[in-house]
Amino acid sequence: GMATAELKMTLKSAVYDATTAFLQEHNLSMTESKWDLKKHRITDAGAAALSIAMTQSDALSQLFLDGASITDAGARALAAAVAKSTLIIISLDNVQLTDSGVRHLAEAVKQNTVLQFLSLSYNQITDIGVEALSEAIKQNQTLEVL
């Protein structure tokens, strides 16, 4: 009833505030095509806010998150956004990604038809993660993994 609707509105505005705060804190604009967060040491909480912002930006085409500390939870949040985003280039070098996080990304890649470059150097990815990615690449003809 009424309480549920109110709660939903409150949650929505809290999420909006968190996203806006994240964008301001990292000096990003919704109209920019490139978000360079290489030196920002983004964590899972940041990844969650970033994911929401990504899905709301029509302009964004390049995302650099090198050196972030993202666990599988952060990777899952990002993957959900990547699946729906307009991203062409994503760089996730040295972000402590494991096979489980890569699996989420691989699923997202299958749904994102504009993505061309995905960089995943210096992560803890084994053959299992590589296998998931190569499956995704077979389905996504435009993608190159660096």
JSON list of C-alpha atoms in Angstrom, two decimals:
[
{"chain": "A", "resi": 1, "resn": "GLY", "atom": "CA", "xyz": [0.00, 0.00, 0.00]},
{"chain": "A", "resi": 2, "resn": "MET", "atom": "CA", "xyz": [0.96, 3.56, 0.77]},
{"chain": "A", "resi": 3, "resn": "ALA", "atom": "CA", "xyz": [3.93, 2.66, 2.99]},
{"chain": "A", "resi": 4, "resn": "THR", "atom": "CA", "xyz": [5.48, 0.51, 0.26]},
{"chain": "A", "resi": 5, "resn": "ALA", "atom": "CA", "xyz": [5.18, 3.29, -2.29]},
{"chain": "A", "resi": 6, "resn": "GLU", "atom": "CA", "xyz": [6.76, 5.74, 0.14]},
{"chain": "A", "resi": 7, "resn": "LEU", "atom": "CA", "xyz": [9.59, 3.35, 0.91]},
{"chain": "A", "resi": 8, "resn": "LYS", "atom": "CA", "xyz": [10.23, 2.87, -2.80]},
{"chain": "A", "resi": 9, "resn": "MET", "atom": "CA", "xyz": [10.43, 6.64, -3.30]},
{"chain": "A", "resi": 10, "resn": "THR", "atom": "CA", "xyz": [12.79, 7.00, -0.34]},
{"chain": "A", "resi": 11, "resn": "LEU", "atom": "CA", "xyz": [15.03, 4.23, -1.65]},
{"chain": "A", "resi": 12, "resn": "LYS", "atom": "CA", "xyz": [14.98, 5.75, -5.11]},
{"chain": "A", "resi": 13, "resn": "SER", "atom": "CA", "xyz": [16.05, 9.14, -3.84]},
{"chain": "A", "resi": 14, "resn": "ALA", "atom": "CA", "xyz": [18.74, 7.59, -1.59]},
{"chain": "A", "resi": 15, "resn": "VAL", "atom": "CA", "xyz": [20.13, 5.71, -4.58]},
{"chain": "A", "resi": 16, "resn": "TYR", "atom": "CA", "xyz": [19.99, 8.88, -6.66]},
{"chain": "A", "resi": 17, "resn": "ASP", "atom": "CA", "xyz": [21.82, 10.84, -3.93]},
{"chain": "A", "resi": 18, "resn": "ALA", "atom": "CA", "xyz": [24.53, 8.18, -3.65]},
{"chain": "A", "resi": 19, "resn": "THR", "atom": "CA", "xyz": [25.01, 8.14, -7.41]},
{"chain": "A", "resi": 20, "resn": "THR", "atom": "CA", "xyz": [25.11, 11.93, -7.66]},
{"chain": "A", "resi": 21, "resn": "ALA", "atom": "CA", "xyz": [27.55, 12.12, -4.75]},
{"chain": "A", "resi": 22, "resn": "PHE", "atom": "CA", "xyz": [29.77, 9.53, -6.45]},
{"chain": "A", "resi": 23, "resn": "LEU", "atom": "CA", "xyz": [29.80, 11.47, -9.72]},
{"chain": "A", "resi": 24, "resn": "GLN", "atom": "CA", "xyz": [30.64, 14.73, -7.94]},
{"chain": "A", "resi": 25, "resn": "GLU", "atom": "CA", "xyz": [33.30, 13.13, -5.75]},
{"chain": "A", "resi": 26, "resn": "HIS", "atom": "CA", "xyz": [35.08, 11.71, -8.79]},
{"chain": "A", "resi": 27, "resn": "ASN", "atom": "CA", "xyz": [34.49, 14.72, -10.99]},
{"chain": "A", "resi": 28, "resn": "LEU", "atom": "CA", "xyz": [32.43, 12.86, -13.58]},
{"chain": "A", "resi": 29, "resn": "SER", "atom": "CA", "xyz": [29.65, 14.19, -15.75]},
{"chain": "A", "resi": 30, "resn": "MET", "atom": "CA", "xyz": [26.70, 12.32, -17.22]},
{"chain": "A", "resi": 31, "resn": "THR", "atom": "CA", "xyz": [27.40, 13.98, -20.57]},
{"chain": "A", "resi": 32, "resn": "GLU", "atom": "CA", "xyz": [31.03, 12.85, -20.86]},
{"chain": "A", "resi": 33, "resn": "SER", "atom": "CA", "xyz": [31.87, 9.92, -23.10]},
{"chain": "A", "resi": 34, "resn": "LYS", "atom": "CA", "xyz": [34.93, 8.84, -21.09]},
{"chain": "A", "resi": 35, "resn": "TRP", "atom": "CA", "xyz": [35.07, 8.14, -17.36]},
{"chain": "A", "resi": 36, "resn": "ASP", "atom": "CA", "xyz": [38.66, 7.70, -16.27]},
{"chain": "A", "resi": 37, "resn": "LEU", "atom": "CA", "xyz": [38.80, 6.35, -12.73]},
{"chain": "A", "resi": 38, "resn": "LYS", "atom": "CA", "xyz": [42.25, 4.79, -13.01]},
{"chain": "A", "resi": 39, "resn": "LYS", "atom": "CA", "xyz": [43.77, 6.41, -9.94]},
{"chain": "A", "resi": 40, "resn": "HIS", "atom": "CA", "xyz": [40.59, 6.53, -7.88]},
{"chain": "A", "resi": 41, "resn": "ARG", "atom": "CA", "xyz": [40.85, 3.14, -6.18]},
{"chain": "A", "resi": 42, "resn": "ILE", "atom": "CA", "xyz": [37.16, 2.37, -6.63]},
{"chain": "A", "resi": 43, "resn": "THR", "atom": "CA", "xyz": [35.78, -0.17, -4.15]},
{"chain": "A", "resi": 44, "resn": "ASP", "atom": "CA", "xyz": [32.64, -2.33, -4.26]},
{"chain": "A", "resi": 45, "resn": "ALA", "atom": "CA", "xyz": [30.54, 0.52, -2.87]},
{"chain": "A", "resi": 46, "resn": "GLY", "atom": "CA", "xyz": [31.86, 2.77, -5.61]},
{"chain": "A", "resi": 47, "resn": "ALA", "atom": "CA", "xyz": [31.25, 0.07, -8.19]},
{"chain": "A", "resi": 48, "resn": "ALA", "atom": "CA", "xyz": [27.61, -0.11, -7.10]},
{"chain": "A", "resi": 49, "resn": "ALA", "atom": "CA", "xyz": [27.10, 3.66, -7.42]},
{"chain": "A", "resi": 50, "resn": "LEU", "atom": "CA", "xyz": [29.02, 3.65, -10.69]},
{"chain": "A", "resi": 51, "resn": "SER", "atom": "CA", "xyz": [26.85, 0.88, -12.07]},
{"chain": "A", "resi": 52, "resn": "ILE", "atom": "CA", "xyz": [23.69, 2.87, -11.47]},
{"chain": "A", "resi": 53, "resn": "ALA", "atom": "CA", "xyz": [25.22, 5.98, -13.05]},
{"chain": "A", "resi": 54, "resn": "MET", "atom": "CA", "xyz": [26.37, 3.96, -16.06]},
{"chain": "A", "resi": 55, "resn": "THR", "atom": "CA", "xyz": [22.88, 2.78, -16.86]},
{"chain": "A", "resi": 56, "resn": "GLN", "atom": "CA", "xyz": [21.60, 6.36, -16.72]},
{"chain": "A", "resi": 57, "resn": "SER", "atom": "CA", "xyz": [24.22, 7.82, -19.05]},
{"chain": "A", "resi": 58, "resn": "ASP", "atom": "CA", "xyz": [23.56, 7.82, -22.78]},
{"chain": "A", "resi": 59, "resn": "ALA", "atom": "CA", "xyz": [26.91, 9.43, -23.56]},
{"chain": "A", "resi": 60, "resn": "LEU", "atom": "CA", "xyz": [29.31, 7.04, -21.83]},
{"chain": "A", "resi": 61, "resn": "SER", "atom": "CA", "xyz": [31.41, 4.90, -24.16]},
{"chain": "A", "resi": 62, "resn": "GLN", "atom": "CA", "xyz": [34.72, 4.43, -22.33]},
{"chain": "A", "resi": 63, "resn": "LEU", "atom": "CA", "xyz": [35.30, 3.32, -18.75]},
{"chain": "A", "resi": 64, "resn": "PHE", "atom": "CA", "xyz": [38.72, 2.96, -17.13]},
{"chain": "A", "resi": 65, "resn": "LEU", "atom": "CA", "xyz": [38.81, 1.38, -13.67]},
{"chain": "A", "resi": 66, "resn": "ASP", "atom": "CA", "xyz": [42.39, 0.15, -13.58]},
{"chain": "A", "resi": 67, "resn": "GLY", "atom": "CA", "xyz": [43.76, -0.35, -10.08]},
{"chain": "A", "resi": 68, "resn": "ALA", "atom": "CA", "xyz": [40.34, -0.49, -8.41]},
{"chain": "A", "resi": 69, "resn": "SER", "atom": "CA", "xyz": [39.72, -2.97, -5.58]},
{"chain": "A", "resi": 70, "resn": "ILE", "atom": "CA", "xyz": [36.65, -4.78, -6.80]},
{"chain": "A", "resi": 71, "resn": "THR", "atom": "CA", "xyz": [35.58, -8.10, -5.34]},
{"chain": "A", "resi": 72, "resn": "ASP", "atom": "CA", "xyz": [33.10, -10.41, -7.01]},
{"chain": "A", "resi": 73, "resn": "ALA", "atom": "CA", "xyz": [30.23, -8.37, -5.56]},
{"chain": "A", "resi": 74, "resn": "GLY", "atom": "CA", "xyz": [31.51, -5.25, -7.28]},
{"chain": "A", "resi": 75, "resn": "ALA", "atom": "CA", "xyz": [32.06, -7.20, -10.48]},
{"chain": "A", "resi": 76, "resn": "ARG", "atom": "CA", "xyz": [28.46, -8.45, -10.34]},
{"chain": "A", "resi": 77, "resn": "ALA", "atom": "CA", "xyz": [27.13, -4.88, -10.00]},
{"chain": "A", "resi": 78, "resn": "LEU", "atom": "CA", "xyz": [29.32, -3.68, -12.86]},
{"chain": "A", "resi": 79, "resn": "ALA", "atom": "CA", "xyz": [28.36, -6.63, -15.03]},
{"chain": "A", "resi": 80, "resn": "ALA", "atom": "CA", "xyz": [24.66, -5.85, -14.64]},
{"chain": "A", "resi": 81, "resn": "ALA", "atom": "CA", "xyz": [25.34, -2.32, -15.85]},
{"chain": "A", "resi": 82, "resn": "VAL", "atom": "CA", "xyz": [27.66, -3.41, -18.66]},
{"chain": "A", "resi": 83, "resn": "ALA", "atom": "CA", "xyz": [24.92, -5.64, -20.04]},
{"chain": "A", "resi": 84, "resn": "LYS", "atom": "CA", "xyz": [22.65, -2.59, -20.50]},
{"chain": "A", "resi": 85, "resn": "SER", "atom": "CA", "xyz": [25.26, 0.08, -21.20]},
{"chain": "A", "resi": 86, "resn": "THR", "atom": "CA", "xyz": [26.53, 1.87, -24.30]},
{"chain": "A", "resi": 87, "resn": "LEU", "atom": "CA", "xyz": [30.15, 1.10, -23.42]},
{"chain": "A", "resi": 88, "resn": "ILE", "atom": "CA", "xyz": [32.59, 0.42, -26.24]},
{"chain": "A", "resi": 89, "resn": "ILE", "atom": "CA", "xyz": [35.77, 0.22, -24.16]},
{"chain": "A", "resi": 90, "resn": "ILE", "atom": "CA", "xyz": [36.16, -1.11, -20.61]},
{"chain": "A", "resi": 91, "resn": "SER", "atom": "CA", "xyz": [39.51, -1.38, -18.90]},
{"chain": "A", "resi": 92, "resn": "LEU", "atom": "CA", "xyz": [39.66, -3.42, -15.70]},
{"chain": "A", "resi": 93, "resn": "ASP", "atom": "CA", "xyz": [43.40, -3.98, -15.39]},
{"chain": "A", "resi": 94, "resn": "ASN", "atom": "CA", "xyz": [44.68, -4.93, -11.97]},
{"chain": "A", "resi": 95, "resn": "VAL", "atom": "CA", "xyz": [41.35, -4.78, -10.11]},
{"chain": "A", "resi": 96, "resn": "GLN", "atom": "CA", "xyz": [41.72, -8.07, -8.19]},
{"chain": "A", "resi": 97, "resn": "LEU", "atom": "CA", "xyz": [39.13, -9.83, -10.33]},
{"chain": "A", "resi": 98, "resn": "THR", "atom": "CA", "xyz": [38.75, -13.58, -9.92]},
{"chain": "A", "resi": 99, "resn": "ASP", "atom": "CA", "xyz": [37.09, -16.21, -12.10]},
{"chain": "A", "resi": 100, "resn": "SER", "atom": "CA", "xyz": [33.76, -15.68, -10.39]},
{"chain": "A", "resi": 101, "resn": "GLY", "atom": "CA", "xyz": [33.77, -11.94, -11.18]},
{"chain": "A", "resi": 102, "resn": "VAL", "atom": "CA", "xyz": [34.88, -12.64, -14.74]},
{"chain": "A", "resi": 103, "resn": "ARG", "atom": "CA", "xyz": [31.97, -15.07, -15.17]},
{"chain": "A", "resi": 104, "resn": "HIS", "atom": "CA", "xyz": [29.52, -12.26, -14.37]},
{"chain": "A", "resi": 105, "resn": "LEU", "atom": "CA", "xyz": [31.27, -10.00, -16.87]},
{"chain": "A", "resi": 106, "resn": "ALA", "atom": "CA", "xyz": [31.25, -12.72, -19.51]},
{"chain": "A", "resi": 107, "resn": "GLU", "atom": "CA", "xyz": [27.47, -13.04, -19.17]},
{"chain": "A", "resi": 108, "resn": "ALA", "atom": "CA", "xyz": [27.11, -9.26, -19.50]},
{"chain": "A", "resi": 109, "resn": "VAL", "atom": "CA", "xyz": [29.32, -9.20, -22.58]},
{"chain": "A", "resi": 110, "resn": "LYS", "atom": "CA", "xyz": [26.94, -11.60, -24.30]},
{"chain": "A", "resi": 111, "resn": "GLN", "atom": "CA", "xyz": [24.18, -9.00, -23.93]},
{"chain": "A", "resi": 112, "resn": "ASN", "atom": "CA", "xyz": [26.19, -5.89, -24.80]},
{"chain": "A", "resi": 113, "resn": "THR", "atom": "CA", "xyz": [26.39, -5.67, -28.59]},
{"chain": "A", "resi": 114, "resn": "VAL", "atom": "CA", "xyz": [28.45, -2.47, -28.85]},
{"chain": "A", "resi": 115, "resn": "LEU", "atom": "CA", "xyz": [31.38, -3.42, -26.62]},
{"chain": "A", "resi": 116, "resn": "GLN", "atom": "CA", "xyz": [34.62, -3.68, -28.61]},
{"chain": "A", "resi": 117, "resn": "PHE", "atom": "CA", "xyz": [37.44, -3.75, -26.08]},
{"chain": "A", "resi": 118, "resn": "LEU", "atom": "CA", "xyz": [37.61, -5.38, -22.66]},
{"chain": "A", "resi": 119, "resn": "SER", "atom": "CA", "xyz": [40.97, -5.23, -20.92]},
{"chain": "A", "resi": 120, "resn": "LEU", "atom": "CA", "xyz": [41.52, -7.58, -17.98]},
{"chain": "A", "resi": 121, "resn": "SER", "atom": "CA", "xyz": [45.30, -7.69, -17.52]},
{"chain": "A", "resi": 122, "resn": "TYR", "atom": "CA", "xyz": [46.88, -8.40, -14.13]},
{"chain": "A", "resi": 123, "resn": "ASN", "atom": "CA", "xyz": [43.91, -10.07, -12.49]},
{"chain": "A", "resi": 124, "resn": "GLN", "atom": "CA", "xyz": [43.58, -13.44, -10.76]},
{"chain": "A", "resi": 125, "resn": "ILE", "atom": "CA", "xyz": [41.95, -15.17, -13.68]},
{"chain": "A", "resi": 126, "resn": "THR", "atom": "CA", "xyz": [42.61, -18.84, -14.38]},
{"chain": "A", "resi": 127, "resn": "ASP", "atom": "CA", "xyz": [41.62, -21.03, -17.33]},
{"chain": "A", "resi": 128, "resn": "ILE", "atom": "CA", "xyz": [38.08, -21.16, -15.92]},
{"chain": "A", "resi": 129, "resn": "GLY", "atom": "CA", "xyz": [37.63, -17.41, -16.35]},
{"chain": "A", "resi": 130, "resn": "VAL", "atom": "CA", "xyz": [39.31, -17.47, -19.73]},
{"chain": "A", "resi": 131, "resn": "GLU", "atom": "CA", "xyz": [36.94, -20.23, -20.84]},
{"chain": "A", "resi": 132, "resn": "ALA", "atom": "CA", "xyz": [33.87, -18.18, -19.80]},
{"chain": "A", "resi": 133, "resn": "LEU", "atom": "CA", "xyz": [35.23, -15.19, -21.69]},
{"chain": "A", "resi": 134, "resn": "SER", "atom": "CA", "xyz": [35.97, -17.11, -24.86]},
{"chain": "A", "resi": 135, "resn": "GLU", "atom": "CA", "xyz": [32.40, -18.44, -24.81]},
{"chain": "A", "resi": 136, "resn": "ALA", "atom": "CA", "xyz": [31.16, -14.85, -24.55]},
{"chain": "A", "resi": 137, "resn": "ILE", "atom": "CA", "xyz": [33.39, -13.69, -27.41]},
{"chain": "A", "resi": 138, "resn": "LYS", "atom": "CA", "xyz": [32.02, -16.40, -29.66]},
{"chain": "A", "resi": 139, "resn": "GLN", "atom": "CA", "xyz": [28.55, -14.92, -29.10]},
{"chain": "A", "resi": 140, "resn": "ASN", "atom": "CA", "xyz": [29.66, -11.28, -29.26]},
{"chain": "A", "resi": 141, "resn": "GLN", "atom": "CA", "xyz": [31.32, -10.81, -32.65]},
{"chain": "A", "resi": 142, "resn": "THR", "atom": "CA", "xyz": [32.48, -7.24, -32.06]},
{"chain": "A", "resi": 143, "resn": "LEU", "atom": "CA", "xyz": [34.52, -7.88, -28.92]},
{"chain": "A", "resi": 144, "resn": "GLU", "atom": "CA", "xyz": [38.25, -8.18, -28.44]},
{"chain": "A", "resi": 145, "resn": "VAL", "atom": "CA", "xyz": [39.67, -9.08, -25.05]},
{"chain": "A", "resi": 146, "resn": "LEU", "atom": "CA", "xyz": [43.10, -7.66, -24.40]}
]
